Amino acid sequence: MSRSPALSVEGACVALGARLVLRDVTFALEPGEFCALIGSNGSGKTTLLRAILGFVPLAAGEIRLEGAAGAPDPIGYVPQKLALDPALPLRARDVVALGLDGARLGISWPSKARNAEVDRMLRAVGAEGFAEQRIGLLSGGQQQRVLVAHALVRRPRLLLLDEPLANLDVRSTAEIVALLRRLSREYGAAVLLSAHDMNPLLSAMDRIVYLANGAAVAGRPEEVVRTEVLSSLYGYHVDVVRVHGRVVVVAAEAGEQIHEAVARDPVHTASVP
Amino acid sequence: MFAAFMLHAWLVATMVAIVGGAVGFFVVARRAAFAAHALPLGAFPGAAAASLLGVNELLGLALFSGVGVIAITQLQRGERREVASALWLAFALALGVLLLSLSGAYAQSLYGLLFGEVLGISRTQVFGIALLSALTLALLALLARPLLLESLSGDLAAAAFGRARSLEGAFLLIVALSTAMAVPVVGALLVFSLMVGPASAARAYTNRPWRALLLSVLLSMAVVWSAIALTYLTDWPVGFFVGALSAMCYVAGRRRSLLAGAGS
Ligand SMILES: Nc1ncnc2c1ncn2[C@@H]1O[C@H](COP(=O)(O)OP(=O)(O)O)[C@@H](O)[C@H]1O
Ligand SMILES: [Mg+2]
């Protein structure tokens, strides 16, 4: 299969202020692939997603999107930690409708086709039960579903989600992951999902991009989540330990500073198939 | 109170109400109430300058509203909108005091600018205000959906627009236009009460965005019409009634939100 990748990132470097936040990041995503972007806080996950969206410029390297030649394809995006205003008069269904045509100029007239499209999307994410409620008053898991519908309703080839599992309970987490996995297959959208804990994604991901200190390794989970590979990424020895179906990445004997860096975020896991 | 000379007042007040209610919906959605206060008040030295130079007051207001938009958007690059608005307001008021003392124009015209004088609107002013209203509403209709999306989340909007550019500048321009037309009528001090009161009340009564906008316009018209009627009857300043009735709208809306959770 030599289809063009949905996304290809080659040697991407991003500088914020005086700091080089991303260094030489390279990976590619095929259409329909589900990819986890894993790294501890401050490792550059958000920055990478924003670079793909074109919100921050690259200092070096290249990011190519499928169909970027003519009119750029829409990218579906679910940002990190959206604080939605509970006083905003906007129902879940309005949020999905804004995903469809929120960037268009002029007044929108009611349309059957448009409503049907919105309804279909609401059903696809299991949000039909709270479609008429205010977005700002929904629970975190419910908002996440609506935002996924907002991002997918224009059928993008690429869906970026920034820590969509943060602040979800175990059950909602599993449901959202299963939902995303199913939709990415159904819609043929490549999914790039950032998380600081890879545990919940183990069964879903085809591919992983592992970030540490702005550098990345990418590949299939069983290629990347290995003691040698991650040790060389971190620049010091870490052990990839598999316990009870979870994989924990721990620093072994390391200098004090290094140890602290990992100790803050000791659990990186992959129950590699 | 429906005599010929009152016709101008009703006409102009209706236009101001429609524009104020519609723009106000977005002012409240974007939490930009302070900017909506700083722009009209900061435009007031423009009117003082106009009277100093003997040109049309509306021109001075429009010019200074525009300068205010540029100042706030530029300052906003490094600061939050509240801070940017405050900085502009402080500077503009200082300049206003200076211009006022130079021009020697006083009491009556100043009073009108700050608190409004809906009963003294001239025929030329009616035309100017109609033109500005049409322009403001056209811009608002053009940008309605992107503005709504951006009030949900700037990042979602930027992803949808395909670039990290915000509509803040365009939005402030719309506020400035509506400001320039409303200041001579309801006064610089109270323009923003008309934008904030009805709009925040409206969203307590419906969950639907465009219905909330419509309701905001209707409430705003009710406020302005009642204010004119009451002014005519009591001879108290129109600004007082606009401000007080807007505040009452707001309180009613808050009570409803608190009692009912969100409206449906
Ligand atoms: N505007 C900025 N200027 C300078 N440094 C920044 C800026 N934004 C983020 N950073 C730094 O870039 C690094 C990566 O941040 P981020 O991409 O948000 O990480 P993550 O999403 O993985 O937690 C962090 O160390 C952060 O402090
Ligand atoms: Mg982040």
Coordinates of C-alpha atoms and ligand atoms in Angstrom, one line a residue:
Chain A
M1 CA 0.0 0.0 0.0
S2 CA 1.7 3.2 -1.1
R3 CA -1.0 5.7 -0.3
S4 CA 0.3 9.1 0.6
P5 CA 0.5 9.5 4.4
A6 CA -2.2 11.6 6.0
L7 CA 0.5 13.5 7.9
S8 CA 4.2 13.5 7.6
V9 CA 6.5 15.3 10.0
E10 CA 10.1 15.5 8.9
G11 CA 12.9 16.9 11.1
A12 CA 10.5 19.4 12.7
C13 CA 12.1 21.8 15.2
V14 CA 10.1 24.4 17.1
A15 CA 11.6 27.2 19.2
L16 CA 9.5 29.1 21.7
G17 CA 11.1 32.1 23.1
A18 CA 14.8 31.2 23.3
R19 CA 14.1 27.5 23.9
L20 CA 14.2 24.8 21.4
V21 CA 11.0 22.9 22.5
L22 CA 11.0 20.3 19.7
R23 CA 14.1 18.9 18.1
D24 CA 14.2 17.0 14.9
V25 CA 10.8 15.2 15.3
T26 CA 10.1 12.8 12.5
F27 CA 7.1 10.5 11.9
A28 CA 4.3 9.8 9.5
L29 CA 0.7 8.7 9.8
E30 CA -1.3 6.6 7.3
P31 CA -5.0 7.3 6.8
G32 CA -7.1 5.6 9.4
E33 CA -4.1 5.0 11.7
F34 CA -4.5 5.5 15.5
C35 CA -1.4 7.1 17.0
A36 CA -0.6 7.9 20.6
L37 CA 1.6 10.9 21.3
I38 CA 3.1 10.1 24.7
G39 CA 5.3 12.3 26.9
S40 CA 5.4 13.8 30.4
N41 CA 4.2 17.3 31.1
G42 CA 6.3 19.8 29.3
S43 CA 7.7 17.3 26.8
G44 CA 6.2 19.2 23.9
K45 CA 3.0 17.4 23.0
T46 CA 0.8 20.5 22.8
T47 CA 3.6 22.3 20.9
L48 CA 3.8 19.5 18.3
L49 CA 0.0 19.5 17.8
R50 CA 0.0 23.3 17.4
A51 CA 2.8 23.1 14.9
I52 CA 0.8 20.6 12.9
L53 CA -2.1 23.0 13.0
G54 CA 0.1 25.8 11.8
F55 CA -0.3 27.9 15.0
V56 CA 3.4 27.9 15.7
P57 CA 6.0 28.2 13.0
L58 CA 8.8 25.6 12.5
A59 CA 12.3 26.6 13.0
A60 CA 13.4 23.8 10.7
G61 CA 12.0 20.8 9.0
E62 CA 8.7 20.2 7.3
I63 CA 5.1 19.2 8.1
R64 CA 3.0 17.9 5.2
L65 CA -0.7 17.2 5.2
E66 CA -2.5 15.1 2.7
G67 CA -4.3 17.3 0.2
A68 CA -2.4 20.3 1.3
A69 CA -1.6 21.2 -2.4
G70 CA -4.9 22.9 -3.3
A71 CA -7.3 23.9 -0.6
P72 CA -5.9 22.6 2.6
D73 CA -7.9 19.8 4.2
P74 CA -9.7 20.6 7.4
I75 CA -8.0 19.3 10.5
G76 CA -10.2 18.1 13.3
Y77 CA -8.8 19.5 16.6
V78 CA -9.8 19.0 20.2
P79 CA -7.7 21.3 22.3
Q80 CA -6.4 20.6 25.8
K81 CA -8.4 21.7 28.9
L82 CA -11.2 23.7 27.3
A83 CA -12.9 25.7 30.0
L84 CA -16.3 26.1 28.4
D85 CA -18.4 29.0 29.7
P86 CA -21.6 27.5 31.4
A87 CA -23.4 30.8 30.7
L88 CA -22.9 30.6 27.0
P89 CA -26.3 29.8 25.3
L90 CA -25.0 27.1 23.1
R91 CA -26.4 23.5 23.0
A92 CA -24.3 20.5 22.3
R93 CA -26.0 20.4 18.9
D94 CA -25.0 24.0 18.2
V95 CA -21.3 23.1 18.9
V96 CA -21.5 20.3 16.3
A97 CA -23.2 22.6 13.8
L98 CA -20.4 25.1 14.4
G99 CA -18.0 22.3 13.5
L100 CA -19.8 22.0 10.2
D101 CA -19.9 25.6 9.1
G102 CA -18.6 27.8 12.0
A103 CA -15.9 29.3 9.8
R104 CA -18.4 30.4 7.1
L105 CA -19.4 34.0 6.6
G106 CA -23.0 35.2 6.5
I107 CA -26.1 34.0 8.2
S108 CA -27.0 30.3 8.4
W109 CA -30.5 29.5 7.4
P110 CA -32.1 26.4 8.9
S111 CA -31.5 23.4 6.6
K112 CA -32.8 19.8 6.8
A113 CA -29.6 18.4 5.3
R114 CA -27.5 20.3 7.8
N115 CA -29.6 19.1 10.8
A116 CA -29.5 15.6 9.6
E117 CA -25.7 15.7 9.3
V118 CA -25.5 17.1 12.9
D119 CA -27.9 14.4 14.2
R120 CA -25.9 11.7 12.5
M121 CA -22.7 12.9 14.1
L122 CA -24.3 13.3 17.6
R123 CA -25.5 9.7 17.3
A124 CA -22.1 8.5 16.1
V125 CA -20.5 9.8 19.4
G126 CA -23.4 8.8 21.6
A127 CA -24.3 12.3 22.4
E128 CA -28.0 12.2 21.3
G129 CA -29.1 12.0 24.9
F130 CA -27.8 15.4 25.8
A131 CA -27.8 17.2 22.4
E132 CA -30.2 19.9 23.7
Q133 CA -28.3 20.7 26.8
R134 CA -25.8 23.6 27.2
I135 CA -22.3 22.5 26.4
G136 CA -20.8 24.3 29.4
L137 CA -23.0 22.4 31.8
L138 CA -22.2 18.9 30.6
S139 CA -19.7 16.6 32.3
G140 CA -16.1 16.3 31.2
G141 CA -16.8 13.0 29.4
Q142 CA -19.9 14.4 27.7
Q143 CA -18.1 17.5 26.6
Q144 CA -15.4 15.4 25.2
R145 CA -17.9 13.4 23.0
V146 CA -19.4 16.6 21.7
L147 CA -16.0 18.1 20.9
V148 CA -15.1 14.9 19.0
A149 CA -18.3 15.3 17.0
H150 CA -17.4 19.0 16.4
A151 CA -14.0 18.0 15.1
L152 CA -15.2 15.1 13.0
V153 CA -18.3 16.5 11.4
R154 CA -16.4 17.9 8.4
R155 CA -14.9 14.5 7.8
P156 CA -11.2 15.6 8.2
R157 CA -8.4 13.2 7.2
L158 CA -6.6 14.1 10.4
L159 CA -7.9 14.4 13.9
L160 CA -5.7 15.9 16.6
L161 CA -6.7 15.4 20.2
D162 CA -4.7 17.1 23.0
E163 CA -5.0 15.1 26.3
P164 CA -8.6 14.2 25.8
L165 CA -8.4 11.6 28.5
A166 CA -7.2 13.9 31.3
N167 CA -9.8 14.3 34.0
L168 CA -11.9 11.5 32.8
D169 CA -12.8 8.6 35.1
V170 CA -11.7 5.1 34.1
R171 CA -15.0 4.1 32.5
S172 CA -15.3 7.3 30.4
T173 CA -11.7 6.9 29.4
A174 CA -12.2 3.4 28.0
E175 CA -15.4 4.6 26.3
I176 CA -13.8 7.6 24.6
V177 CA -10.8 5.5 23.4
A178 CA -13.1 2.8 22.0
L179 CA -15.2 5.5 20.3
L180 CA -12.2 7.2 18.7
R181 CA -10.8 3.9 17.6
R182 CA -14.1 3.0 15.9
L183 CA -14.6 6.4 14.3
S184 CA -11.1 6.6 12.9
R185 CA -11.7 3.3 11.1
E186 CA -15.2 4.3 10.0
Y187 CA -14.2 7.8 8.7
G188 CA -10.7 6.8 7.5
A189 CA -9.3 9.6 9.7
A190 CA -5.8 9.4 11.1
V191 CA -5.9 10.1 14.8
L192 CA -3.0 11.6 16.8
L193 CA -3.9 11.7 20.4
S194 CA -1.7 13.0 23.2
A195 CA -1.6 11.6 26.7
H196 CA 0.9 11.5 29.5
D197 CA -0.2 8.0 30.4
M198 CA -0.3 5.4 27.5
N199 CA -2.1 2.8 29.6
P200 CA -5.6 3.4 28.4
L201 CA -4.4 3.5 24.8
L202 CA -2.6 0.2 24.7
S203 CA -5.2 -1.8 22.9
A204 CA -6.1 1.0 20.5
M205 CA -2.9 2.3 19.2
D206 CA -1.3 1.3 15.9
R207 CA 1.6 3.6 16.4
I208 CA 3.3 5.6 19.0
V209 CA 5.3 8.9 19.1
Y210 CA 7.2 9.0 22.3
L211 CA 8.4 12.5 23.3
A212 CA 11.1 13.3 25.9
N213 CA 12.8 16.6 26.3
G214 CA 11.7 17.7 22.9
A215 CA 13.1 14.7 21.0
A216 CA 11.0 11.9 19.7
V217 CA 11.0 8.3 18.7
A218 CA 8.2 6.9 16.6
G219 CA 7.1 3.6 15.3
R220 CA 5.0 0.6 16.3
P221 CA 4.5 0.2 20.0
E222 CA 6.6 -3.0 20.3
E223 CA 9.5 -1.2 18.5
V224 CA 9.4 1.9 20.6
V225 CA 8.4 0.9 24.1
R226 CA 11.7 -0.9 24.9
T227 CA 14.4 -0.4 27.4
E228 CA 17.2 0.3 24.8
V229 CA 15.1 2.6 22.7
L230 CA 13.7 4.7 25.5
S231 CA 17.0 4.8 27.4
S232 CA 18.6 6.3 24.3
L233 CA 15.8 8.8 24.0
Y234 CA 16.0 9.9 27.6
G235 CA 19.8 9.9 27.5
Y236 CA 20.0 7.7 30.6
H237 CA 19.0 4.3 31.5
V238 CA 15.3 3.7 32.0
D239 CA 13.7 0.3 32.4
V240 CA 10.5 -0.7 30.6
V241 CA 8.8 -3.0 33.1
R242 CA 5.7 -5.0 32.4
V243 CA 3.5 -5.6 35.4
H244 CA -0.1 -6.8 35.5
G245 CA -0.6 -6.0 31.8
R246 CA 0.8 -2.5 32.3
V247 CA 4.1 -1.2 31.2
V248 CA 5.9 1.2 33.5
V249 CA 8.9 3.2 32.4
V250 CA 11.2 3.8 35.4
A251 CA 14.5 5.5 35.8
A252 CA 17.1 3.1 37.2
E253 CA 20.2 4.5 38.6
A254 CA 20.4 8.0 37.4
G255 CA 21.9 11.3 38.4
E256 CA 19.8 13.3 40.8
Q257 CA 18.4 15.7 38.3
I258 CA 17.5 13.1 35.8
H259 CA 15.9 11.0 38.4
E260 CA 13.7 13.8 39.4
A261 CA 12.6 14.4 35.9
V262 CA 11.3 10.9 35.6
A263 CA 10.1 10.6 39.2
R264 CA 7.6 13.4 38.5
D265 CA 6.1 11.2 35.8
P266 CA 7.0 7.6 36.6
V267 CA 4.2 5.7 34.8
H268 CA 4.5 5.3 31.1
T269 CA 3.1 2.1 30.0
A270 CA 2.3 -0.2 27.2
S271 CA 0.9 -3.7 27.4
V272 CA 2.6 -4.5 24.2
P273 CA 0.6 -7.2 22.4
Chain B
M1 CA -44.9 62.1 23.3
F2 CA -45.5 61.1 19.7
A3 CA -45.2 64.6 18.4
A4 CA -43.1 65.3 15.3
F5 CA -40.0 66.4 17.2
M6 CA -40.1 63.1 19.1
L7 CA -40.1 61.1 15.8
H8 CA -36.3 61.5 15.6
A9 CA -35.9 60.3 19.1
W10 CA -37.9 57.2 18.5
L11 CA -36.2 56.4 15.3
V12 CA -32.8 56.8 16.5
A13 CA -33.4 55.1 19.8
T14 CA -34.8 52.1 18.0
M15 CA -31.7 51.8 15.8
V16 CA -29.5 52.2 18.8
A17 CA -31.4 49.5 20.6
I18 CA -31.3 47.0 17.8
V19 CA -27.6 47.4 17.3
G20 CA -26.8 47.5 21.0
G21 CA -28.8 44.3 21.7
A22 CA -27.2 42.5 18.8
V23 CA -23.6 43.6 19.4
G24 CA -24.2 43.1 23.1
F25 CA -24.9 39.4 22.5
F26 CA -21.3 39.0 21.3
V27 CA -19.9 41.4 23.9
V28 CA -21.3 39.2 26.6
A29 CA -20.5 35.9 24.9
R30 CA -16.8 37.0 24.5
R31 CA -16.7 38.5 28.0
A32 CA -15.7 41.8 26.6
A33 CA -17.9 44.1 28.7
F34 CA -14.9 46.2 29.9
A35 CA -13.7 46.8 26.3
A36 CA -17.3 47.7 25.5
H37 CA -17.1 50.3 28.3
A38 CA -13.6 51.5 27.4
L39 CA -14.3 52.1 23.7
P40 CA -17.2 54.6 24.1
L41 CA -15.8 56.3 27.0
G42 CA -12.4 56.5 25.3
A43 CA -14.1 58.0 22.3
F44 CA -15.3 60.9 24.2
P45 CA -12.2 63.1 23.8
G46 CA -12.9 62.7 20.0
A47 CA -16.1 64.6 20.5
A48 CA -14.4 67.2 22.6
A49 CA -11.8 67.6 19.9
A50 CA -14.5 67.9 17.3
S51 CA -16.2 70.7 19.2
L52 CA -12.8 72.4 19.6
L53 CA -12.3 72.2 15.8
G54 CA -16.0 72.9 15.0
V55 CA -16.6 69.7 13.1
N56 CA -19.3 67.0 13.4
E57 CA -19.2 65.3 16.7
L58 CA -20.0 61.9 15.2
L59 CA -16.9 62.2 13.2
G60 CA -14.7 62.7 16.2
L61 CA -16.4 59.8 18.0
A62 CA -15.9 57.5 15.1
L63 CA -12.3 58.5 14.7
F64 CA -11.5 58.0 18.4
S65 CA -13.4 54.7 18.5
G66 CA -11.2 53.5 15.7
V67 CA -8.0 54.7 17.4
G68 CA -9.2 52.9 20.5
V69 CA -9.7 49.6 18.6
I70 CA -6.1 49.9 17.2
A71 CA -4.7 50.8 20.6
I72 CA -6.5 47.9 22.4
T73 CA -5.6 45.3 19.8
Q74 CA -2.0 46.4 19.7
L75 CA -1.7 46.5 23.5
Q76 CA -3.4 43.1 23.7
R77 CA -0.4 41.5 22.0
G78 CA 1.4 41.6 25.3
E79 CA -1.4 42.0 27.8
R80 CA -4.8 40.7 28.6
R81 CA -7.8 42.5 27.1
E82 CA -8.8 44.0 30.4
V83 CA -5.4 45.5 30.9
A84 CA -5.2 46.8 27.3
S85 CA -8.7 48.3 27.7
A86 CA -7.8 50.0 31.0
L87 CA -4.6 51.5 29.5
W88 CA -6.4 52.9 26.6
L89 CA -9.2 54.3 28.8
A90 CA -6.8 56.0 31.1
F91 CA -4.9 57.7 28.3
A92 CA -8.1 58.7 26.4
L93 CA -9.7 60.2 29.5
A94 CA -6.6 62.2 30.3
L95 CA -6.6 63.5 26.7
G96 CA -10.3 64.3 27.0
V97 CA -9.8 66.4 30.1
L98 CA -7.1 68.4 28.3
L99 CA -9.2 68.9 25.1
L100 CA -12.2 69.9 27.1
S101 CA -10.4 72.5 29.1
L102 CA -8.9 73.9 25.9
S103 CA -12.1 74.0 24.0
G104 CA -14.0 75.8 26.7
A105 CA -17.1 73.9 25.6
Y106 CA -18.9 73.0 28.7
A107 CA -21.6 71.8 30.9
Q108 CA -24.5 71.2 28.6
S109 CA -22.6 69.5 25.7
L110 CA -20.4 67.5 28.0
Y111 CA -23.4 66.4 30.0
G112 CA -25.1 65.3 26.8
L113 CA -22.1 63.3 25.7
L114 CA -21.7 61.5 29.0
F115 CA -25.3 60.8 29.7
G116 CA -27.1 61.1 26.4
E117 CA -29.7 63.5 25.1
V118 CA -32.0 61.5 23.0
L119 CA -34.6 64.3 22.7
G120 CA -32.1 66.6 21.0
I121 CA -31.3 64.5 18.0
S122 CA -31.1 66.5 14.7
R123 CA -32.1 65.3 11.2
T124 CA -28.5 65.0 10.0
Q125 CA -27.7 62.9 13.1
V126 CA -30.5 60.6 12.2
F127 CA -29.0 59.9 8.8
G128 CA -25.5 59.4 10.2
I129 CA -26.8 57.0 12.8
A130 CA -28.9 55.1 10.3
L131 CA -25.8 54.6 8.1
L132 CA -23.7 53.4 11.0
S133 CA -26.4 51.0 12.1
A134 CA -26.7 49.5 8.7
L135 CA -22.9 49.1 8.5
T136 CA -22.6 47.5 11.9
L137 CA -25.5 45.1 11.4
A138 CA -24.1 44.0 8.0
L139 CA -20.7 43.3 9.5
L140 CA -22.3 41.5 12.4
A141 CA -24.3 39.3 10.0
L142 CA -21.2 38.5 8.0
L143 CA -19.2 37.4 10.9
A144 CA -21.9 36.0 13.1
R145 CA -20.9 32.3 13.0
P146 CA -17.1 32.8 13.2
L147 CA -17.6 35.2 16.1
L148 CA -19.9 32.6 17.9
L149 CA -17.4 29.8 17.3
E150 CA -14.6 32.0 18.7
S151 CA -16.5 32.8 21.8
L152 CA -16.8 29.0 22.4
S153 CA -13.0 28.7 22.1
G154 CA -10.3 30.6 20.3
D155 CA -8.4 27.4 19.5
L156 CA -11.4 25.7 18.0
A157 CA -12.0 28.8 15.9
A158 CA -8.4 29.1 14.8
A159 CA -8.4 25.4 13.7
A160 CA -11.6 25.9 11.7
F161 CA -10.3 29.1 10.1
G162 CA -7.1 27.3 9.1
R163 CA -4.8 29.8 10.7
A164 CA -4.1 31.2 14.1
R165 CA -5.8 34.6 13.5
S166 CA -8.4 35.9 15.8
L167 CA -11.4 38.0 15.0
E168 CA -10.7 40.3 18.0
G169 CA -9.8 43.3 15.8
A170 CA -12.9 42.9 13.6
F171 CA -15.0 42.4 16.7
L172 CA -13.7 45.5 18.4
L173 CA -14.3 47.5 15.2
I174 CA -17.9 46.4 15.3
V175 CA -18.1 47.5 19.0
A176 CA -16.5 50.8 18.0
L177 CA -19.0 51.5 15.2
S178 CA -22.0 50.7 17.4
T179 CA -20.4 52.9 20.1
A180 CA -20.0 55.9 17.8
M181 CA -23.6 55.8 16.9
A182 CA -24.9 55.2 20.4
V183 CA -22.9 57.7 22.4
P184 CA -24.8 60.8 21.3
V185 CA -28.0 59.1 22.2
V186 CA -27.5 57.2 25.4
G187 CA -24.2 58.7 26.4
A188 CA -20.7 57.4 26.7
L189 CA -21.1 56.3 30.3
L190 CA -24.1 54.2 29.7
V191 CA -23.7 52.7 26.2
F192 CA -22.2 49.5 27.7
S193 CA -25.1 49.0 30.1
L194 CA -27.3 48.7 27.1
M195 CA -25.0 46.1 25.6
V196 CA -24.5 44.1 28.7
G197 CA -27.9 44.1 30.5
P198 CA -30.3 42.8 27.9
A199 CA -27.8 40.4 26.4
S200 CA -26.9 38.7 29.7
A201 CA -30.6 38.5 30.6
A202 CA -31.4 36.9 27.3
R203 CA -29.1 34.0 27.8
A204 CA -30.8 33.1 31.0
Y205 CA -34.0 32.4 29.1
T206 CA -32.8 30.3 26.2
N207 CA -30.1 27.8 25.3
R208 CA -30.2 28.6 21.7
P209 CA -27.6 31.1 20.5
W210 CA -29.6 32.9 17.7
R211 CA -32.7 33.0 19.9
A212 CA -30.7 34.6 22.6
L213 CA -29.5 37.2 20.2
L214 CA -33.0 38.0 19.1
L215 CA -34.2 38.1 22.6
S216 CA -31.4 40.4 23.5
V217 CA -32.4 42.8 20.7
L218 CA -36.1 42.7 21.9
L219 CA -35.2 43.4 25.5
S220 CA -32.9 46.2 24.4
M221 CA -35.7 47.8 22.4
A222 CA -38.0 47.5 25.4
V223 CA -35.4 49.1 27.6
V224 CA -34.8 52.0 25.2
W225 CA -38.4 52.7 24.5
S226 CA -39.4 52.6 28.1
A227 CA -36.5 54.9 28.9
I228 CA -37.7 57.5 26.3
A229 CA -41.2 57.4 27.5
L230 CA -40.1 57.8 31.1
T231 CA -37.8 60.6 30.1
Y232 CA -40.6 62.4 28.4
L233 CA -42.9 62.0 31.4
T234 CA -40.4 62.9 34.1
D235 CA -37.8 65.0 32.4
W236 CA -35.1 62.9 34.0
P237 CA -32.1 62.1 31.9
V238 CA -32.6 59.2 29.4
G239 CA -29.3 57.7 30.5
F240 CA -30.6 57.1 34.0
F241 CA -33.5 55.0 32.7
V242 CA -31.4 53.1 30.2
G243 CA -28.8 52.2 32.8
A244 CA -31.4 51.4 35.5
L245 CA -33.6 49.3 33.2
S246 CA -30.6 47.4 31.8
A247 CA -29.4 46.6 35.3
M248 CA -32.9 45.3 36.1
C249 CA -32.7 43.1 33.0
Y250 CA -29.5 41.7 34.3
V251 CA -30.7 41.1 37.8
A252 CA -33.9 39.4 36.4
G253 CA -31.7 37.1 34.2
R254 CA -29.4 36.3 37.1
R255 CA -32.3 35.4 39.3
R256 CA -33.7 33.1 36.6
S257 CA -30.3 31.4 36.1
L258 CA -30.0 30.8 39.8
L259 CA -33.5 29.5 40.3
A260 CA -33.8 27.4 37.2
G261 CA -30.2 26.2 36.6
A262 CA -30.0 27.0 32.9
G263 CA -33.0 28.0 30.9
S264 CA -34.3 25.7 28.2
Ligands
LIG1 N1 5.1 30.4 24.8 C1 6.1 29.7 25.3 N2 7.4 30.2 25.5 C2 8.4 29.5 26.0 N3 8.3 28.2 26.3 C3 7.1 27.6 26.2 C4 6.0 28.3 25.7 N4 4.9 27.5 25.7 C5 5.4 26.3 26.2 N5 6.7 26.4 26.5 C6 7.5 25.3 27.0 O1 7.6 24.3 26.0 C7 7.6 23.0 26.6 C8 6.6 22.2 26.0 O2 5.3 22.6 26.3 P1 4.0 21.8 25.9 O3 4.1 21.6 24.4 O4 2.9 22.5 26.4 O5 4.2 20.4 26.6 P2 3.1 19.3 27.0 O6 1.9 19.6 26.2 O7 3.8 18.0 26.6 O8 2.9 19.3 28.4 C9 7.4 23.2 28.1 O9 8.7 23.1 28.7 C10 6.9 24.7 28.2 O10 7.4 25.2 29.4
MG2 MG 0.0 19.9 26.8

